[in-house]
mmCIF file of C-alpha atoms and ligand atoms in Angstrom:
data_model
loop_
_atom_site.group_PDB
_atom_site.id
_atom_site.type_symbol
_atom_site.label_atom_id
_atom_site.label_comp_id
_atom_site.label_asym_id
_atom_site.label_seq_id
_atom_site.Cartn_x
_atom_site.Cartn_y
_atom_site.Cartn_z
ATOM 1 C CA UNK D 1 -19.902 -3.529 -8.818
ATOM 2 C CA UNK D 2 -20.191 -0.407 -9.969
ATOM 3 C CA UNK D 3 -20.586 -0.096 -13.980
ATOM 4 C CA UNK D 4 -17.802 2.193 -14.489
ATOM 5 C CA UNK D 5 -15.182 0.327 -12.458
ATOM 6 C CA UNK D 6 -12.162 -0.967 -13.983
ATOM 7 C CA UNK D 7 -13.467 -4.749 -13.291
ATOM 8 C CA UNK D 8 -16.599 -4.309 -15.370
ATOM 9 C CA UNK D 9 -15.205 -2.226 -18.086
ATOM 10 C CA UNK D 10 -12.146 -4.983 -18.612
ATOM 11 C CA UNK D 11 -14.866 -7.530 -18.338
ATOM 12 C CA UNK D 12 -16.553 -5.980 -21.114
ATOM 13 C CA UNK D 13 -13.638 -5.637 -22.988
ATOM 14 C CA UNK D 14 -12.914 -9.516 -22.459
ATOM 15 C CA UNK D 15 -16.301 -10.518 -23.418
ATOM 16 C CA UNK D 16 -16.068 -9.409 -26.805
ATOM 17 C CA UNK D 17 -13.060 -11.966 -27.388
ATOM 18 C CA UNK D 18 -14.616 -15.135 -25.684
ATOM 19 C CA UNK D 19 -16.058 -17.777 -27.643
ATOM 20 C CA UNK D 20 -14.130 -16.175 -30.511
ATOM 21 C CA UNK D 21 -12.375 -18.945 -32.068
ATOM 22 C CA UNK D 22 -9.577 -16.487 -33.657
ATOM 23 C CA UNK D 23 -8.247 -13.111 -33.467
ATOM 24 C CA UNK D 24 -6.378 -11.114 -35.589
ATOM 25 C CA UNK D 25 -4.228 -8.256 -34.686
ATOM 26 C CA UNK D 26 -7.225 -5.972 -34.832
ATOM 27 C CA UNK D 27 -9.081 -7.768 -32.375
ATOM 28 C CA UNK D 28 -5.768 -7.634 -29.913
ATOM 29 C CA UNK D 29 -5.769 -3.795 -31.126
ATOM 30 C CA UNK D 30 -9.207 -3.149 -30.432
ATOM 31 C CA UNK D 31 -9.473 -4.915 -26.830
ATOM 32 C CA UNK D 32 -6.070 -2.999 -25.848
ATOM 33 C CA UNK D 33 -7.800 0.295 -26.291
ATOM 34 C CA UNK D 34 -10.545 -0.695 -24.277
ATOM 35 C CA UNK D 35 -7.939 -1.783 -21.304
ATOM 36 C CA UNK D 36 -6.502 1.561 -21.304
ATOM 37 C CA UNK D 37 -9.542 3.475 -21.336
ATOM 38 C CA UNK D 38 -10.437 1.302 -18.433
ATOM 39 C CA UNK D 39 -7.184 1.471 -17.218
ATOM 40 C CA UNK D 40 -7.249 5.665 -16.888
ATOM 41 C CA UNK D 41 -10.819 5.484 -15.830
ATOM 42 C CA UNK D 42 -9.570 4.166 -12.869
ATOM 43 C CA UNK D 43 -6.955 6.727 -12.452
ATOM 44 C CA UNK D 44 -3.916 4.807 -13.044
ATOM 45 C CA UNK D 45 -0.855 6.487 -14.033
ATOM 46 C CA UNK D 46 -0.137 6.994 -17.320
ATOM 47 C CA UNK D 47 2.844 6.179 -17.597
ATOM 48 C CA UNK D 48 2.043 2.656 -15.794
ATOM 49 C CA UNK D 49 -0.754 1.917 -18.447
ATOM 50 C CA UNK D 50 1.599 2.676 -21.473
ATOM 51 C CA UNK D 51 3.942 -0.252 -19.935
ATOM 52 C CA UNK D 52 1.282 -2.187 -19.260
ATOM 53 C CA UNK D 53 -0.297 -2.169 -22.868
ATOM 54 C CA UNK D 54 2.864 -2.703 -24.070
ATOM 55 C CA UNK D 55 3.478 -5.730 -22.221
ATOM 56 C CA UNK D 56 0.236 -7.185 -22.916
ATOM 57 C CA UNK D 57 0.305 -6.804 -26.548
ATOM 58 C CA UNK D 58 3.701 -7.798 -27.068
ATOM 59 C CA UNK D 59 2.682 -11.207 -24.802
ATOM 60 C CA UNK D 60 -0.438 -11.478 -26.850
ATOM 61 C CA UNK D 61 0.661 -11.370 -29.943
ATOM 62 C CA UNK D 62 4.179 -13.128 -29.280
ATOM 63 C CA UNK D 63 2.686 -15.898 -27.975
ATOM 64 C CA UNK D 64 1.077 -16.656 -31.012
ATOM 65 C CA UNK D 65 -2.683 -16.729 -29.129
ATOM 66 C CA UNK D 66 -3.912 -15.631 -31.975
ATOM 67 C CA UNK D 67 -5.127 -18.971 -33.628
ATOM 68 C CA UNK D 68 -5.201 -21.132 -30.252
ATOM 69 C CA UNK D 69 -7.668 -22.387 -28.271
ATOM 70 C CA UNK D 70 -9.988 -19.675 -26.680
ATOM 71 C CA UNK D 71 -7.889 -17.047 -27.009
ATOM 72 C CA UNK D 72 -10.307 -14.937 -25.132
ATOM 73 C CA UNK D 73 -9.421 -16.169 -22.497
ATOM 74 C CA UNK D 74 -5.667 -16.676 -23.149
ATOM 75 C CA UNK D 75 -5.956 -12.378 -23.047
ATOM 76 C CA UNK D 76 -7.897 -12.296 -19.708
ATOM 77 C CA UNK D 77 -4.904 -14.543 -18.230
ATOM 78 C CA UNK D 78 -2.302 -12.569 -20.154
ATOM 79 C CA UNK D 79 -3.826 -9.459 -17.694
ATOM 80 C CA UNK D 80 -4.371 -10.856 -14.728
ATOM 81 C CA UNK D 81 -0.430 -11.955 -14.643
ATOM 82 C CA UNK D 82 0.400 -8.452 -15.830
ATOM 83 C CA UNK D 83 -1.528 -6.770 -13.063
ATOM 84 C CA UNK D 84 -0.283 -9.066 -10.812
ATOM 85 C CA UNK D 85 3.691 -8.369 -11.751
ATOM 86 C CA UNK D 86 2.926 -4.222 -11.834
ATOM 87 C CA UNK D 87 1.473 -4.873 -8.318
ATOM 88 C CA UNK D 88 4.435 -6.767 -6.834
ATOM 89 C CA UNK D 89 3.923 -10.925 -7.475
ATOM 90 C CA UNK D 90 4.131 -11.863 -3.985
ATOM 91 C CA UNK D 91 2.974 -10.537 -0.973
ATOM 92 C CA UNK D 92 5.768 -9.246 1.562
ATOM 93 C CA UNK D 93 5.701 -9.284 5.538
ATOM 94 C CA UNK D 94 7.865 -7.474 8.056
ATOM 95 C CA UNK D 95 11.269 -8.431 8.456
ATOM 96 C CA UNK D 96 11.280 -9.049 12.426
ATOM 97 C CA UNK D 97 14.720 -8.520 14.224
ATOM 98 C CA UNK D 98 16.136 -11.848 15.218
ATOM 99 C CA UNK D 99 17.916 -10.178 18.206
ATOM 100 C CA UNK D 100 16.105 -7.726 19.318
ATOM 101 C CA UNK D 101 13.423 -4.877 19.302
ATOM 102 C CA UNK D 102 11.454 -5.272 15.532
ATOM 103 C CA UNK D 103 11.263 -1.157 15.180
ATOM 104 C CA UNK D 104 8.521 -0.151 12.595
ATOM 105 C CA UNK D 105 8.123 3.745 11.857
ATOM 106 C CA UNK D 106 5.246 4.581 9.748
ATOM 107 C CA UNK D 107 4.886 7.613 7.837
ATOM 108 C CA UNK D 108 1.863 9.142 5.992
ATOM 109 C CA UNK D 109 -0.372 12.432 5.158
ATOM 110 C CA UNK D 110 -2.814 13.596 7.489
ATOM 111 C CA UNK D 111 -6.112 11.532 6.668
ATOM 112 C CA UNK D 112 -4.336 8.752 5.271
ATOM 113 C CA UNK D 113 -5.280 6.253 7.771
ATOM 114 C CA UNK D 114 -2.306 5.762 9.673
ATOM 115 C CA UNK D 115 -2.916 6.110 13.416
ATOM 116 C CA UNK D 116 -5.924 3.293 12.140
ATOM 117 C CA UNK D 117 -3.091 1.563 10.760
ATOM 118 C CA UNK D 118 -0.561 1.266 13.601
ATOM 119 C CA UNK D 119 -3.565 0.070 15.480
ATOM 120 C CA UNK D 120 -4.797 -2.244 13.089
ATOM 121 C CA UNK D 121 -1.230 -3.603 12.473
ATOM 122 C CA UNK D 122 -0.469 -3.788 15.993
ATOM 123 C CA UNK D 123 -3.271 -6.186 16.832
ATOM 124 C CA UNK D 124 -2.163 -8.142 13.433
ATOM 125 C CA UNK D 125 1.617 -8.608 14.796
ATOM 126 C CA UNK D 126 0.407 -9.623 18.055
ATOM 127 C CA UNK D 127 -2.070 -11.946 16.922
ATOM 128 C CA UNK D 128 -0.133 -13.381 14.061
ATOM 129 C CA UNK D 129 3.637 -13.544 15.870
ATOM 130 C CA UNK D 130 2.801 -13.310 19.436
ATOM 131 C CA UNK D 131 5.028 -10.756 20.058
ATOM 132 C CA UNK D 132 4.479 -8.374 22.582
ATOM 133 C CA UNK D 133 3.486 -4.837 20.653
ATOM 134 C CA UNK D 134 3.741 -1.430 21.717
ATOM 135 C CA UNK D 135 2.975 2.067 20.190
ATOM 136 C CA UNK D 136 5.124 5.116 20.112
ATOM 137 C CA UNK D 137 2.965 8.013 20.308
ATOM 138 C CA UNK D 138 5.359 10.474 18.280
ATOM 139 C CA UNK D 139 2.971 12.758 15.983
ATOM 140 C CA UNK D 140 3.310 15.637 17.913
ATOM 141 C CA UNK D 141 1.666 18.556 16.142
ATOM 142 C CA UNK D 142 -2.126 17.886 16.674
ATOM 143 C CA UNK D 143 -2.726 16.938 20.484
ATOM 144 C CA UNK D 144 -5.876 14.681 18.775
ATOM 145 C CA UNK D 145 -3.263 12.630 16.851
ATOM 146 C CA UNK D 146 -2.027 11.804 20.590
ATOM 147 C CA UNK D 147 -5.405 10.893 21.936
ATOM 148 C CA UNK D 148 -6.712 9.056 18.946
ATOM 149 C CA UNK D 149 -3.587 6.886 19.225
ATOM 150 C CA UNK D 150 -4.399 6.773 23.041
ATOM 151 C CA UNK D 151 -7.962 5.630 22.235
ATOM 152 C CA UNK D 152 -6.535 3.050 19.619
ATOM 153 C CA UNK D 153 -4.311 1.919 22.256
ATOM 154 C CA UNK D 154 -7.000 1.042 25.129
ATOM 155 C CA UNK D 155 -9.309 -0.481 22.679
ATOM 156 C CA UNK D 156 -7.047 -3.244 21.643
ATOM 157 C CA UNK D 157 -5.041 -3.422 24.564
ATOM 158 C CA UNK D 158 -1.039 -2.140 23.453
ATOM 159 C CA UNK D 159 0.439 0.439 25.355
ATOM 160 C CA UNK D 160 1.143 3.486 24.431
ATOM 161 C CA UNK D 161 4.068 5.402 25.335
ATOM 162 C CA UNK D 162 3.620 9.072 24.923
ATOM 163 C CA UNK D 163 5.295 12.198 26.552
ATOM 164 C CA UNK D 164 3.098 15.214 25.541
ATOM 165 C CA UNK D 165 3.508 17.325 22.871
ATOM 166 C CA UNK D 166 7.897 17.788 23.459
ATOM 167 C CA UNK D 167 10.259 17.349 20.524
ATOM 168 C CA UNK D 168 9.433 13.510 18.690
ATOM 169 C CA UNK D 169 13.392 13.018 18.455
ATOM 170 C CA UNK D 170 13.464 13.322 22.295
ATOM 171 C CA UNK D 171 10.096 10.844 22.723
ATOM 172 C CA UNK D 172 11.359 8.637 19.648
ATOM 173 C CA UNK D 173 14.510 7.998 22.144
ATOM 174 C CA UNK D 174 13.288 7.740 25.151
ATOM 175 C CA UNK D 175 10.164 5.204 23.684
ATOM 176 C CA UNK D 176 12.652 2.859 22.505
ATOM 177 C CA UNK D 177 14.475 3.044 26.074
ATOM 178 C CA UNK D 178 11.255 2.335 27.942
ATOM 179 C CA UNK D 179 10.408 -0.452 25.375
ATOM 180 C CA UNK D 180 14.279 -2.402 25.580
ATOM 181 C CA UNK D 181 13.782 -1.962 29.504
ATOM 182 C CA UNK D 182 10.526 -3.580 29.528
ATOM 183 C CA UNK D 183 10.878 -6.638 27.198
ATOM 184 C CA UNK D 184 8.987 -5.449 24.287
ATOM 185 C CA UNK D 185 9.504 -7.461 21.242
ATOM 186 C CA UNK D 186 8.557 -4.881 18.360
ATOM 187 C CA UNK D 187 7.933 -0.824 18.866
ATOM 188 C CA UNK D 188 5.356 0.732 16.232
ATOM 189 C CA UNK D 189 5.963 4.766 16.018
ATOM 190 C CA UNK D 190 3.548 7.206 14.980
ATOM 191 C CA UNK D 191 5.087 9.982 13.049
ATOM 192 C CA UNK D 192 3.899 13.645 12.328
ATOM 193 C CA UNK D 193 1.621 13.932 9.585
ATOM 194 C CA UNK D 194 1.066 16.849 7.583
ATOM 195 C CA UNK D 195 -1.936 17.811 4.784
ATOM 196 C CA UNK D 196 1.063 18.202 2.367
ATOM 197 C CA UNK D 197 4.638 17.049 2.547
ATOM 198 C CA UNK D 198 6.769 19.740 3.782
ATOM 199 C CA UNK D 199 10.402 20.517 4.482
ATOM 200 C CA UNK D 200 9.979 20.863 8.135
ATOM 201 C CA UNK D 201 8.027 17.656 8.723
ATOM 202 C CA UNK D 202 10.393 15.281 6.553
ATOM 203 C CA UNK D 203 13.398 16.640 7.998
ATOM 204 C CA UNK D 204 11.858 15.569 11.317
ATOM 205 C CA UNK D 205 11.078 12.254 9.447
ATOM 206 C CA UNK D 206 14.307 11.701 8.540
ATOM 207 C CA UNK D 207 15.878 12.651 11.839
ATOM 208 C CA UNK D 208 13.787 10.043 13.557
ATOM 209 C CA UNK D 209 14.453 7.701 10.892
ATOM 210 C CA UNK D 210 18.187 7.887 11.935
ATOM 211 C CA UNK D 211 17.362 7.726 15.956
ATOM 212 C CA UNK D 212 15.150 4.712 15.755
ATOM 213 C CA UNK D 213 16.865 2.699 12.821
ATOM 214 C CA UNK D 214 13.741 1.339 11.769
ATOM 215 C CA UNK D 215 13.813 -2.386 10.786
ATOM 216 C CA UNK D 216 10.620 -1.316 8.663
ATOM 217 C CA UNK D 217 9.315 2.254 7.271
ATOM 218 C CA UNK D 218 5.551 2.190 6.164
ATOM 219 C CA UNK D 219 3.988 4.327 4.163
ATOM 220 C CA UNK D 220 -0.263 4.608 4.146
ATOM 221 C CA UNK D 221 -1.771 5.734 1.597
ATOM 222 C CA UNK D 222 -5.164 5.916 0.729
ATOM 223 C CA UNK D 223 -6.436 4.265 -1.895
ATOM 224 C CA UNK D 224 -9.125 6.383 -2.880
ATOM 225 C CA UNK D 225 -7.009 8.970 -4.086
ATOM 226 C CA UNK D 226 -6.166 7.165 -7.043
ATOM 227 C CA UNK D 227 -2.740 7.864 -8.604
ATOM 228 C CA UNK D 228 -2.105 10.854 -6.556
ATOM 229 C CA UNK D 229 -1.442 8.024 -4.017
ATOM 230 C CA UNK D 230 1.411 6.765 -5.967
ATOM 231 C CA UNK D 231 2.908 10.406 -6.442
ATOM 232 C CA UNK D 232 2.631 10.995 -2.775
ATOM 233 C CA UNK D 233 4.615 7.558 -2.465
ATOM 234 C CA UNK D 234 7.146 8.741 -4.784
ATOM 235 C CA UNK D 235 8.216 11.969 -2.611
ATOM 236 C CA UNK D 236 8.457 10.221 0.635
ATOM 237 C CA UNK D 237 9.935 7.066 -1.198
ATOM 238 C CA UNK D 238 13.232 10.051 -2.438
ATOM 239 C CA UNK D 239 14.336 11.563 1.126
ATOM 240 C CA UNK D 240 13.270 8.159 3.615
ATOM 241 C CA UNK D 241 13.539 4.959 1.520
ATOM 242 C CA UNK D 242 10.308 3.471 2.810
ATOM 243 C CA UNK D 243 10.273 -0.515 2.993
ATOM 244 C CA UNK D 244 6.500 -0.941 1.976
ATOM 245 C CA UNK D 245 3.741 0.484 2.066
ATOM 246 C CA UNK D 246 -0.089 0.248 3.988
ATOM 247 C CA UNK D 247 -2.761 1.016 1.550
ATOM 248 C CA UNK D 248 -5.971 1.925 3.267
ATOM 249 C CA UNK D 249 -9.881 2.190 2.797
ATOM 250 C CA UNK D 250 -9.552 -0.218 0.283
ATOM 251 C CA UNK D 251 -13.436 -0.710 1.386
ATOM 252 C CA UNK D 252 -14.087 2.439 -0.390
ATOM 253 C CA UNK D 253 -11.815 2.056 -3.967
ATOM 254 C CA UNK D 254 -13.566 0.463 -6.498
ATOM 255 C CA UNK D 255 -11.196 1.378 -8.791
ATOM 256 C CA UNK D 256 -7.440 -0.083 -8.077
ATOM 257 C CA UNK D 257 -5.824 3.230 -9.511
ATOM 258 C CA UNK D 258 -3.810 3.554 -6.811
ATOM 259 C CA UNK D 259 -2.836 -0.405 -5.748
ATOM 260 C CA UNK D 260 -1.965 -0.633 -9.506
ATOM 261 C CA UNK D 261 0.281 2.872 -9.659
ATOM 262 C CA UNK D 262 2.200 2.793 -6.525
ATOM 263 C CA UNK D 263 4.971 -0.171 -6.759
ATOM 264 C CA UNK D 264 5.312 1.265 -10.711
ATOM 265 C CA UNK D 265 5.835 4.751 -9.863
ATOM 266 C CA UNK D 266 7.518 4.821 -6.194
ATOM 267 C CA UNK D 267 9.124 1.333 -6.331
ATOM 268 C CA UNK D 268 7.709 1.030 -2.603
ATOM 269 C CA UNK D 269 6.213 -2.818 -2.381
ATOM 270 C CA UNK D 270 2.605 -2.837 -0.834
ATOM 271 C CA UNK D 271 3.103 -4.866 1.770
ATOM 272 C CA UNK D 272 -0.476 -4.455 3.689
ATOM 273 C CA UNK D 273 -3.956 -3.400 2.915
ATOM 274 C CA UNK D 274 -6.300 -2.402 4.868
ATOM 275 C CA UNK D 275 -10.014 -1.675 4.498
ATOM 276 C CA UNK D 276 -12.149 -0.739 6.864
ATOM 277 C CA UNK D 277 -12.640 0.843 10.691
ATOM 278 C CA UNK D 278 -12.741 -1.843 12.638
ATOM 279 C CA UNK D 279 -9.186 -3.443 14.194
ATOM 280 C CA UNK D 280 -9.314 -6.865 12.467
ATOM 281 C CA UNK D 281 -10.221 -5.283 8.280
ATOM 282 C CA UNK D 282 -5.908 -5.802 7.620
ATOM 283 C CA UNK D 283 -3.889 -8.284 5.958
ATOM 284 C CA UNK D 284 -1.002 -9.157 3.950
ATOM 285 C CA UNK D 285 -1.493 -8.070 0.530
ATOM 286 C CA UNK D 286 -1.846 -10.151 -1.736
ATOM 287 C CA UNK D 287 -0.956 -8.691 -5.635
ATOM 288 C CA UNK D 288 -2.775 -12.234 -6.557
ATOM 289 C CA UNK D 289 -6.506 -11.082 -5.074
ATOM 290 C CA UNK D 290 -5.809 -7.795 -5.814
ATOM 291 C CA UNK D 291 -5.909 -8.732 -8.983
ATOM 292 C CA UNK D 292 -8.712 -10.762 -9.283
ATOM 293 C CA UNK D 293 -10.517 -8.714 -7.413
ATOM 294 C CA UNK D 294 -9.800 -6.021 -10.115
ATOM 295 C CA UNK D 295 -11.191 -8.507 -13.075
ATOM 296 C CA UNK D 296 -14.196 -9.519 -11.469
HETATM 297 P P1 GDP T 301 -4.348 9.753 10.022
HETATM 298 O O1 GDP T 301 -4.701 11.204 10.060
HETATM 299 O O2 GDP T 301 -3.485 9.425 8.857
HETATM 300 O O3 GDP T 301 -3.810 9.211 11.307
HETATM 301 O O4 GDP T 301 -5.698 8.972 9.679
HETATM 302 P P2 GDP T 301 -6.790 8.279 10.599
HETATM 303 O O5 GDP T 301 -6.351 6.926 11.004
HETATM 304 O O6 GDP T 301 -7.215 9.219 11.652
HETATM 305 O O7 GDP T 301 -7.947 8.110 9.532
HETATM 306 C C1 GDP T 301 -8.554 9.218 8.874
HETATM 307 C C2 GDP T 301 -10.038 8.893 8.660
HETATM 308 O O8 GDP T 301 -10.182 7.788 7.781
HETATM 309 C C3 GDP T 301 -10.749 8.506 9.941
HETATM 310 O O9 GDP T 301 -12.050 9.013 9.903
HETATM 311 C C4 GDP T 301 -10.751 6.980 9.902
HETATM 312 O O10 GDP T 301 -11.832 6.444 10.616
HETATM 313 C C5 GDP T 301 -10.879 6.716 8.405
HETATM 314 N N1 GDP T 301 -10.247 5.446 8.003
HETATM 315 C C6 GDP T 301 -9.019 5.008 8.318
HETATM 316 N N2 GDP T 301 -8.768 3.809 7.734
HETATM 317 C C7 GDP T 301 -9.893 3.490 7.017
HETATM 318 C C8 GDP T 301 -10.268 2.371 6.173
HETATM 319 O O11 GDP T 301 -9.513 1.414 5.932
HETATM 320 N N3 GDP T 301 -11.513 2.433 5.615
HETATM 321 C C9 GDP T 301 -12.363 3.474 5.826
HETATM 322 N N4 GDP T 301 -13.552 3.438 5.232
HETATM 323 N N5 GDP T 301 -12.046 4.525 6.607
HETATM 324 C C10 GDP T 301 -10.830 4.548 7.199
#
């Protein structure tokens, strides 16, 4: 664990309160300061960490911990429920069409993970439903986007249905035509992803949005970039109403900044995470581990 990480600085904040037999105010006072230092350290939003405090204290003190038995430790639980409610309480899965194609569009940045993603998700839905899974290869502005998906595709054995580099509307219809024809149970389409979010690419978003009628739209984002990750959330959040969102290379984020930002300051649910390169690193997330995992 790395000594700067939000676990071990709020585990050095805890320490000084356990095995204290009381605390006063100033003891409440002095650990909350240390949570929000650790708290920004680790690049969560400001705004989320003022809410947070707040919530904490008021809990702390209200609850009249103060004079009770290890109330050390009464703190430490006192957080881990908090960071569990900013995160979301319980984890969410996708909400399958009884009758019919399950349609799932994902959206995301460039570099974000999400043609990793679709793949790893695929082989999830197949593995966990045993539905029969196919990919929509619909990011038509970098011919690699198509071939990566392609690779993706081969390697865990979904189809891909792709049509070149023609308008993702036209593909986006024709996809879902090929995949009611040939008894598919849930379509996964790959969207165009840009470095930054621009007007052209979400109006394409939002155009495909309305041809495919998504039962689910999900969002990566990468969880090293901290809060930024949550503001990115935010803008697609405004023009498509995402249902959840994918939060990747959570093998590389020591530091929960984003997982702890997002839901707070987009209102999109994290519904997967996903953390690592090979096909099988994705699961359900669960706000419970996530925050443990934060803790220590
Ligand atoms: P896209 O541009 O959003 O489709 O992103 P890609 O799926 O191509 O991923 C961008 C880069 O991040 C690639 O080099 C991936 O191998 C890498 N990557 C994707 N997901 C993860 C992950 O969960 N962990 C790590 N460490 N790397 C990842």
């Amino acid at each position: 664990m790395a000594e700067n990480s939000l676990s071990s600085r709020l585990q050095m904040a805890m320490r000084r309160l356990t095995g204290k037999g009381y605390l006063n105010e100033n003891d409440i006072d002095e650990m909350m300061r240390e949570v929000r230092l650790s708290l920004l350290e680790a690049d969560v939003n400001f705004k989320v960490v003022k809410t947070f405090i707040a919530n904490i204290k008021e809990q702390a003190v209200g609850e009249k911990i103060l004079k009770g038995l290890n109330p050390g430790q009464q703190v430490v639980k006192i957080v881990h429920d908090e960071l569990k409610r900013v995160m979301g309480q319980d984890a969410e899965g996708i909400r399958y069409n009884i009758n019919g194609i399950t349609t799932i569009m994902t959206i995301g940045l460039q570099g974000s993970g999400k043609t990793t993603a679709i793949g790893k998700l695929g082989a999830y839905i197949r593995k966990a439903e045993k539905k029969k899974v196919m990919f929509i290869a619909a990011d038509v502005y970098r011919p690699a986007a198509i071939e990566q998906l392609n690779t993706i595709g081969k390697q865990i054995d979904i189809e891909v249905f792709e049509q070149g580099l023609i308008d993702a509307r036209d593909i986006v219809k024709n996809g879902l035509k090929y995949a009611r024809e040939n008894d598919y149970d849930v379509v996964i389409i790959d969207t165009a992803g840009r470095l930054h979010i621009d007007e052209k690419m979400m109006q394409e978003l939002i155009d495909v949005k309305q041809i495919a009628q998504p039962n689910e739209i999900l969002l990566t984002v990468d969880a090293m970039t901290g809060q930024d990750a949550a503001n990115i959330a935010k803008s697609f959040h405004e023009q498509l109403n995402a249902t959840g969102a994918i939060l990747t290379k959570l093998d590389g984020d020591t530091r929960g900044g984003a997982a702890l930002s997002i839901k707070e300051v987009s209102g999109i649910p994290i519904k997967f995470a996903s953390s690592g390169e090979k096909m099988d690193s994705f699961e359900m997330f669960h706000p419970e581990r996530m925050a443990s995992r934060i803790l220590g």
